PDB file of C-alpha atoms and ligand atoms in Angstrom:
ATOM      1  CA  UNK A  22      84.829  31.558 -32.574  1.00 76.00           C
ATOM      2  CA  UNK A  23      83.849  32.351 -28.959  1.00 74.00           C
ATOM      3  CA  UNK A  24      82.947  35.603 -27.328  1.00 84.00           C
ATOM      4  CA  UNK A  25      80.515  38.411 -27.095  1.00 91.00           C
ATOM      5  CA  UNK A  26      80.440  41.602 -29.321  1.00 96.00           C
ATOM      6  CA  UNK A  27      78.555  44.697 -28.655  1.00 97.00           C
ATOM      7  CA  UNK A  28      77.692  47.182 -31.469  1.00 98.00           C
ATOM      8  CA  UNK A  29      76.709  50.710 -30.984  1.00 98.00           C
ATOM      9  CA  UNK A  30      75.725  52.058 -34.378  1.00 97.00           C
ATOM     10  CA  UNK A  31      72.882  54.130 -35.675  1.00 96.00           C
ATOM     11  CA  UNK A  32      72.450  52.465 -39.193  1.00 95.00           C
ATOM     12  CA  UNK A  33      70.204  49.387 -38.694  1.00 95.00           C
ATOM     13  CA  UNK A  34      71.376  47.782 -41.973  1.00 95.00           C
ATOM     14  CA  UNK A  35      74.927  47.764 -40.669  1.00 96.00           C
ATOM     15  CA  UNK A  36      73.919  46.223 -37.325  1.00 97.00           C
ATOM     16  CA  UNK A  37      71.910  43.615 -39.189  1.00 96.00           C
ATOM     17  CA  UNK A  38      74.684  42.589 -41.445  1.00 95.00           C
ATOM     18  CA  UNK A  39      77.309  42.487 -38.858  1.00 97.00           C
ATOM     19  CA  UNK A  40      75.176  40.708 -36.260  1.00 96.00           C
ATOM     20  CA  UNK A  41      74.002  37.971 -38.790  1.00 95.00           C
ATOM     21  CA  UNK A  42      77.535  37.139 -39.875  1.00 95.00           C
ATOM     22  CA  UNK A  43      79.149  37.369 -36.385  1.00 94.00           C
ATOM     23  CA  UNK A  44      76.421  34.970 -35.000  1.00 90.00           C
ATOM     24  CA  UNK A  45      77.141  32.634 -37.905  1.00 87.00           C
ATOM     25  CA  UNK A  46      80.717  32.631 -36.772  1.00 86.00           C
ATOM     26  CA  UNK A  47      79.537  31.595 -33.223  1.00 80.00           C
ATOM     27  CA  UNK A  48      79.757  34.882 -31.466  1.00 89.00           C
ATOM     28  CA  UNK A  49      76.985  36.379 -29.233  1.00 88.00           C
ATOM     29  CA  UNK A  50      75.912  39.818 -30.339  1.00 94.00           C
ATOM     30  CA  UNK A  51      73.909  42.608 -28.898  1.00 95.00           C
ATOM     31  CA  UNK A  52      73.498  46.141 -30.120  1.00 97.00           C
ATOM     32  CA  UNK A  53      72.295  49.829 -29.396  1.00 97.00           C
ATOM     33  CA  UNK A  54      71.461  52.637 -31.864  1.00 97.00           C
ATOM     34  CA  UNK A  55      72.622  55.450 -29.650  1.00 97.00           C
ATOM     35  CA  UNK A  56      75.282  56.367 -27.161  1.00 96.00           C
ATOM     36  CA  UNK A  57      73.196  56.705 -24.093  1.00 96.00           C
ATOM     37  CA  UNK A  58      71.385  53.251 -24.491  1.00 97.00           C
ATOM     38  CA  UNK A  59      74.659  51.784 -25.656  1.00 97.00           C
ATOM     39  CA  UNK A  60      76.598  52.851 -22.477  1.00 96.00           C
ATOM     40  CA  UNK A  61      73.856  51.311 -20.325  1.00 95.00           C
ATOM     41  CA  UNK A  62      73.426  48.039 -22.194  1.00 95.00           C
ATOM     42  CA  UNK A  63      77.172  47.444 -22.618  1.00 94.00           C
ATOM     43  CA  UNK A  64      77.693  47.423 -19.002  1.00 92.00           C
ATOM     44  CA  UNK A  65      75.058  44.825 -18.504  1.00 91.00           C
ATOM     45  CA  UNK A  66      76.163  42.734 -21.512  1.00 91.00           C
ATOM     46  CA  UNK A  67      79.914  42.770 -20.564  1.00 89.00           C
ATOM     47  CA  UNK A  68      81.145  42.107 -24.174  1.00 94.00           C
ATOM     48  CA  UNK A  69      84.723  41.063 -25.144  1.00 94.00           C
ATOM     49  CA  UNK A  70      84.745  43.628 -27.838  1.00 97.00           C
ATOM     50  CA  UNK A  71      82.875  46.695 -28.759  1.00 98.00           C
ATOM     51  CA  UNK A  72      82.256  47.890 -32.432  1.00 98.00           C
ATOM     52  CA  UNK A  73      81.627  51.735 -32.086  1.00 96.00           C
ATOM     53  CA  UNK A  74      80.318  54.063 -34.711  1.00 94.00           C
ATOM     54  CA  UNK A  75      81.984  57.392 -34.900  1.00 90.00           C
ATOM     55  CA  UNK A  76      78.931  59.510 -35.582  1.00 90.00           C
ATOM     56  CA  UNK A  77      75.848  58.860 -33.321  1.00 94.00           C
ATOM     57  CA  UNK A  78      72.838  60.849 -32.827  1.00 94.00           C
ATOM     58  CA  UNK A  79      73.561  61.799 -29.250  1.00 95.00           C
ATOM     59  CA  UNK A  80      77.327  61.308 -28.547  1.00 92.00           C
ATOM     60  CA  UNK A  81      80.403  60.836 -30.730  1.00 90.00           C
ATOM     61  CA  UNK A  82      82.238  57.707 -30.661  1.00 90.00           C
ATOM     62  CA  UNK A  83      85.032  59.464 -29.005  1.00 88.00           C
ATOM     63  CA  UNK A  84      83.010  60.604 -26.167  1.00 91.00           C
ATOM     64  CA  UNK A  85      81.649  57.265 -25.617  1.00 93.00           C
ATOM     65  CA  UNK A  86      85.174  55.718 -25.705  1.00 92.00           C
ATOM     66  CA  UNK A  87      86.390  58.135 -23.102  1.00 90.00           C
ATOM     67  CA  UNK A  88      83.395  57.355 -20.884  1.00 92.00           C
ATOM     68  CA  UNK A  89      84.039  53.654 -21.157  1.00 94.00           C
ATOM     69  CA  UNK A  90      87.775  54.019 -20.326  1.00 91.00           C
ATOM     70  CA  UNK A  91      86.851  55.739 -17.035  1.00 91.00           C
ATOM     71  CA  UNK A  92      85.064  52.788 -15.844  1.00 92.00           C
ATOM     72  CA  UNK A  93      87.584  50.357 -14.190  1.00 91.00           C
ATOM     73  CA  UNK A  94      85.735  47.216 -15.379  1.00 90.00           C
ATOM     74  CA  UNK A  95      86.042  48.436 -19.085  1.00 93.00           C
ATOM     75  CA  UNK A  96      89.224  50.283 -19.340  1.00 89.00           C
ATOM     76  CA  UNK A  97      90.830  47.378 -21.303  1.00 92.00           C
ATOM     77  CA  UNK A  98      87.889  46.627 -23.392  1.00 96.00           C
ATOM     78  CA  UNK A  99      89.026  46.233 -27.044  1.00 96.00           C
ATOM     79  CA  UNK A 100      87.247  48.804 -29.177  1.00 95.00           C
ATOM     80  CA  UNK A 101      87.060  49.038 -33.106  1.00 95.00           C
ATOM     81  CA  UNK A 102      85.722  52.322 -34.194  1.00 92.00           C
ATOM     82  CA  UNK A 103      83.708  52.554 -37.436  1.00 92.00           C
ATOM     83  CA  UNK A 104      84.251  55.695 -39.374  1.00 87.00           C
ATOM     84  CA  UNK A 105      82.945  57.274 -42.461  1.00 81.00           C
ATOM     85  CA  UNK A 106      85.067  58.212 -45.357  1.00 66.00           C
ATOM     86  CA  UNK A 107      87.098  61.433 -45.115  1.00 66.00           C
ATOM     87  CA  UNK A 108      87.672  61.478 -41.394  1.00 64.00           C
ATOM     88  CA  UNK A 109      91.371  60.828 -41.672  1.00 65.00           C
ATOM     89  CA  UNK A 110      92.415  63.459 -39.087  1.00 65.00           C
ATOM     90  CA  UNK A 111      89.659  62.205 -36.793  1.00 66.00           C
ATOM     91  CA  UNK A 112      90.993  58.669 -36.972  1.00 66.00           C
ATOM     92  CA  UNK A 113      94.099  59.726 -35.520  1.00 64.00           C
ATOM     93  CA  UNK A 114      92.350  61.510 -32.687  1.00 65.00           C
ATOM     94  CA  UNK A 115      90.275  58.201 -32.385  1.00 60.00           C
ATOM     95  CA  UNK A 116      93.440  56.138 -31.754  1.00 67.00           C
ATOM     96  CA  UNK A 117      94.719  58.654 -29.254  1.00 71.00           C
ATOM     97  CA  UNK A 118      91.532  58.282 -27.310  1.00 72.00           C
ATOM     98  CA  UNK A 119      92.116  54.536 -26.585  1.00 80.00           C
ATOM     99  CA  UNK A 120      90.559  52.984 -29.700  1.00 87.00           C
ATOM    100  CA  UNK A 121      92.340  49.731 -30.567  1.00 90.00           C
ATOM    101  CA  UNK A 122      91.589  49.851 -34.332  1.00 89.00           C
ATOM    102  CA  UNK A 123      89.395  51.624 -36.755  1.00 87.00           C
ATOM    103  CA  UNK A 124      87.615  50.630 -40.070  1.00 91.00           C
ATOM    104  CA  UNK A 125      86.369  53.045 -42.768  1.00 89.00           C
ATOM    105  CA  UNK A 126      82.784  52.501 -44.147  1.00 89.00           C
ATOM    106  CA  UNK A 127      81.695  50.873 -46.359  1.00 90.00           C
ATOM    107  CA  UNK A 128      83.651  47.731 -45.435  1.00 93.00           C
ATOM    108  CA  UNK A 129      83.087  44.110 -46.200  1.00 94.00           C
ATOM    109  CA  UNK A 130      82.253  41.733 -43.450  1.00 96.00           C
ATOM    110  CA  UNK A 131      85.580  39.746 -44.104  1.00 94.00           C
ATOM    111  CA  UNK A 132      87.547  42.889 -43.517  1.00 95.00           C
ATOM    112  CA  UNK A 133      85.890  43.551 -40.267  1.00 97.00           C
ATOM    113  CA  UNK A 134      86.079  40.012 -39.146  1.00 95.00           C
ATOM    114  CA  UNK A 135      89.865  40.004 -39.724  1.00 94.00           C
ATOM    115  CA  UNK A 136      90.202  43.100 -37.664  1.00 95.00           C
ATOM    116  CA  UNK A 137      88.165  41.514 -34.817  1.00 96.00           C
ATOM    117  CA  UNK A 138      90.122  38.441 -34.773  1.00 93.00           C
ATOM    118  CA  UNK A 139      93.422  40.433 -34.658  1.00 93.00           C
ATOM    119  CA  UNK A 140      92.256  42.534 -31.851  1.00 94.00           C
ATOM    120  CA  UNK A 141      90.911  39.621 -29.967  1.00 92.00           C
ATOM    121  CA  UNK A 142      94.118  37.537 -30.534  1.00 88.00           C
ATOM    122  CA  UNK A 143      95.933  40.178 -28.554  1.00 89.00           C
ATOM    123  CA  UNK A 144      93.420  40.768 -25.829  1.00 89.00           C
ATOM    124  CA  UNK A 145      92.010  37.281 -25.267  1.00 83.00           C
ATOM    125  CA  UNK A 146      93.791  34.587 -27.446  1.00 77.00           C
ATOM    126  CA  UNK A 147      91.557  31.752 -26.273  1.00 71.00           C
ATOM    127  CA  UNK A 148      88.570  33.206 -27.985  1.00 78.00           C
ATOM    128  CA  UNK A 149      90.070  32.906 -31.417  1.00 81.00           C
ATOM    129  CA  UNK A 150      91.824  29.552 -30.757  1.00 77.00           C
ATOM    130  CA  UNK A 151      91.255  26.758 -33.397  1.00 79.00           C
ATOM    131  CA  UNK A 152      90.560  24.292 -30.599  1.00 87.00           C
ATOM    132  CA  UNK A 153      87.266  24.254 -28.688  1.00 89.00           C
ATOM    133  CA  UNK A 154      87.207  22.443 -25.381  1.00 91.00           C
ATOM    134  CA  UNK A 155      84.724  21.470 -22.870  1.00 93.00           C
ATOM    135  CA  UNK A 156      85.452  19.147 -20.004  1.00 93.00           C
ATOM    136  CA  UNK A 157      87.085  16.201 -21.553  1.00 93.00           C
ATOM    137  CA  UNK A 158      85.888  16.950 -25.078  1.00 95.00           C
ATOM    138  CA  UNK A 159      88.157  18.596 -27.610  1.00 95.00           C
ATOM    139  CA  UNK A 160      87.393  19.756 -31.068  1.00 95.00           C
ATOM    140  CA  UNK A 161      89.982  20.840 -33.642  1.00 92.00           C
ATOM    141  CA  UNK A 162      88.617  23.161 -36.152  1.00 84.00           C
ATOM    142  CA  UNK A 163      91.554  23.087 -38.638  1.00 79.00           C
ATOM    143  CA  UNK A 164      91.833  19.277 -38.775  1.00 87.00           C
ATOM    144  CA  UNK A 165      88.195  18.606 -38.171  1.00 90.00           C
ATOM    145  CA  UNK A 166      88.752  16.112 -35.417  1.00 95.00           C
ATOM    146  CA  UNK A 167      87.174  15.462 -32.168  1.00 97.00           C
ATOM    147  CA  UNK A 168      88.531  13.725 -29.084  1.00 96.00           C
ATOM    148  CA  UNK A 169      86.964  12.709 -25.847  1.00 95.00           C
ATOM    149  CA  UNK A 170      89.425  11.846 -23.058  1.00 92.00           C
ATOM    150  CA  UNK A 171      92.252  11.946 -25.646  1.00 92.00           C
ATOM    151  CA  UNK A 172      90.574   9.230 -27.751  1.00 93.00           C
ATOM    152  CA  UNK A 173      89.414  10.263 -31.270  1.00 96.00           C
ATOM    153  CA  UNK A 174      85.799  10.083 -32.177  1.00 95.00           C
ATOM    154  CA  UNK A 175      84.522   9.952 -35.643  1.00 96.00           C
ATOM    155  CA  UNK A 176      81.596  12.018 -36.506  1.00 96.00           C
ATOM    156  CA  UNK A 177      79.472  12.695 -39.610  1.00 94.00           C
ATOM    157  CA  UNK A 178      79.664  16.301 -41.104  1.00 92.00           C
ATOM    158  CA  UNK A 179      76.380  17.263 -39.566  1.00 92.00           C
ATOM    159  CA  UNK A 180      77.239  15.927 -36.103  1.00 96.00           C
ATOM    160  CA  UNK A 181      80.591  17.734 -36.268  1.00 94.00           C
ATOM    161  CA  UNK A 182      78.773  21.108 -37.124  1.00 90.00           C
ATOM    162  CA  UNK A 183      76.301  20.555 -34.270  1.00 94.00           C
ATOM    163  CA  UNK A 184      79.074  19.826 -31.675  1.00 95.00           C
ATOM    164  CA  UNK A 185      81.054  22.857 -32.837  1.00 90.00           C
ATOM    165  CA  UNK A 186      78.112  24.992 -32.546  1.00 88.00           C
ATOM    166  CA  UNK A 187      77.398  23.717 -28.956  1.00 93.00           C
ATOM    167  CA  UNK A 188      81.110  23.998 -27.903  1.00 90.00           C
ATOM    168  CA  UNK A 189      81.044  27.702 -28.847  1.00 81.00           C
ATOM    169  CA  UNK A 190      78.784  28.457 -26.080  1.00 80.00           C
ATOM    170  CA  UNK A 191      78.735  25.661 -23.483  1.00 88.00           C
ATOM    171  CA  UNK A 192      75.875  25.490 -20.882  1.00 91.00           C
ATOM    172  CA  UNK A 193      73.584  27.884 -23.185  1.00 91.00           C
ATOM    173  CA  UNK A 194      70.193  26.278 -24.001  1.00 95.00           C
ATOM    174  CA  UNK A 195      69.500  26.396 -27.693  1.00 93.00           C
ATOM    175  CA  UNK A 196      66.049  25.939 -29.202  1.00 93.00           C
ATOM    176  CA  UNK A 197      65.494  23.769 -32.140  1.00 92.00           C
ATOM    177  CA  UNK A 198      65.032  27.019 -34.210  1.00 88.00           C
ATOM    178  CA  UNK A 199      68.411  28.507 -33.031  1.00 86.00           C
ATOM    179  CA  UNK A 200      70.158  25.118 -33.821  1.00 90.00           C
ATOM    180  CA  UNK A 201      68.486  24.973 -37.228  1.00 87.00           C
ATOM    181  CA  UNK A 202      69.506  28.558 -38.110  1.00 79.00           C
ATOM    182  CA  UNK A 203      73.174  27.891 -37.148  1.00 78.00           C
ATOM    183  CA  UNK A 204      73.784  24.428 -38.163  1.00 85.00           C
ATOM    184  CA  UNK A 205      71.714  24.171 -41.299  1.00 82.00           C
ATOM    185  CA  UNK A 206      71.876  27.854 -42.331  1.00 67.00           C
ATOM    186  CA  UNK A 207      70.817  27.200 -46.067  1.00 69.00           C
ATOM    187  CA  UNK A 208      68.127  24.631 -45.622  1.00 70.00           C
ATOM    188  CA  UNK A 209      64.834  25.983 -44.794  1.00 70.00           C
ATOM    189  CA  UNK A 210      63.116  22.498 -45.248  1.00 81.00           C
ATOM    190  CA  UNK A 211      64.798  20.816 -42.168  1.00 84.00           C
ATOM    191  CA  UNK A 212      62.144  19.606 -39.791  1.00 86.00           C
ATOM    192  CA  UNK A 213      62.693  19.666 -36.047  1.00 83.00           C
ATOM    193  CA  UNK A 214      62.439  15.834 -36.039  1.00 89.00           C
ATOM    194  CA  UNK A 215      65.769  15.811 -38.184  1.00 92.00           C
ATOM    195  CA  UNK A 216      67.532  17.804 -35.369  1.00 93.00           C
ATOM    196  CA  UNK A 217      66.546  15.325 -32.858  1.00 94.00           C
ATOM    197  CA  UNK A 218      67.794  12.543 -35.067  1.00 95.00           C
ATOM    198  CA  UNK A 219      71.198  14.119 -35.297  1.00 95.00           C
ATOM    199  CA  UNK A 220      71.319  15.070 -31.679  1.00 96.00           C
ATOM    200  CA  UNK A 221      70.764  11.365 -31.000  1.00 95.00           C
ATOM    201  CA  UNK A 222      73.530  10.302 -33.175  1.00 96.00           C
ATOM    202  CA  UNK A 223      75.881  12.879 -31.673  1.00 96.00           C
ATOM    203  CA  UNK A 224      75.050  11.693 -28.202  1.00 94.00           C
ATOM    204  CA  UNK A 225      75.647   8.028 -29.125  1.00 93.00           C
ATOM    205  CA  UNK A 226      79.151   8.929 -30.651  1.00 94.00           C
ATOM    206  CA  UNK A 227      80.477  11.306 -27.885  1.00 93.00           C
ATOM    207  CA  UNK A 228      78.998   9.397 -24.824  1.00 88.00           C
ATOM    208  CA  UNK A 229      80.947   6.224 -24.819  1.00 78.00           C
ATOM    209  CA  UNK A 230      80.458   3.580 -22.303  1.00 77.00           C
ATOM    210  CA  UNK A 231      80.257   4.765 -18.653  1.00 79.00           C
ATOM    211  CA  UNK A 232      81.098   8.339 -19.710  1.00 83.00           C
ATOM    212  CA  UNK A 233      79.183  11.203 -18.422  1.00 88.00           C
ATOM    213  CA  UNK A 234      76.238  12.525 -20.574  1.00 91.00           C
ATOM    214  CA  UNK A 235      77.263  15.782 -22.130  1.00 93.00           C
ATOM    215  CA  UNK A 236      74.265  16.866 -23.998  1.00 93.00           C
ATOM    216  CA  UNK A 237      71.272  17.927 -21.867  1.00 94.00           C
ATOM    217  CA  UNK A 238      67.704  17.861 -23.157  1.00 94.00           C
ATOM    218  CA  UNK A 239      65.757  20.872 -21.655  1.00 93.00           C
ATOM    219  CA  UNK A 240      62.144  19.972 -21.869  1.00 90.00           C
ATOM    220  CA  UNK A 241      60.049  22.180 -24.211  1.00 87.00           C
ATOM    221  CA  UNK A 242      63.224  24.504 -24.774  1.00 90.00           C
ATOM    222  CA  UNK A 243      65.885  22.546 -26.579  1.00 93.00           C
ATOM    223  CA  UNK A 244      69.342  21.219 -26.003  1.00 95.00           C
ATOM    224  CA  UNK A 245      72.625  22.450 -24.241  1.00 95.00           C
ATOM    225  CA  UNK A 246      76.003  21.261 -23.712  1.00 94.00           C
ATOM    226  CA  UNK A 247      75.513  20.261 -20.073  1.00 91.00           C
TER     227      UNK A 247
HETATM  228 CA1   CA B 328      76.464  56.934 -37.713  1.00 67.49          CA
END
């Protein structure tokens, strides 16, 4: 999945859980633990969706929501409110104040992710698309197929995951550690040399004769999709 999610939530354990899992899905995540900082950071970060806690140490989620809606740049920003149990009445007020959806704590990540996808599907369908595209490269997540300039390319499973990862955020430079974390999430014994080997294989597969190089090596930083 593509896109940027901002979280305003004062419970670090929730931020941690949500951020870890959203990043694994390919999203870029940033957060704040109070309303004041959240409002400032949010305007710099420009997310595609906001996860907003109901009870914060300084402002309520509703106050923050109203504040955001006053700003013309954010009046359509999708917001999912996170509420504690037993705030039923408040939930209704929440929806009146321009929240797109709400979720009661405790929630599972899968529940949250389903809501995020549903809200983004309405607001920005290309972010939840099963196809990832960049220049003449196309990756179909459902069928696990890759095409360059309409021609199918066969990739090994690791090269497929690598390319999928790069395609979720083109032009962003990733360090070997970030690539390792995202593409080999369960294997702590992978060496950076291994990453280079798979990048080389991926390059060889996707850069056919006379075609433009699409993976850029950034000296002492890592790699990016051009
Ligand atoms: Ca709270």
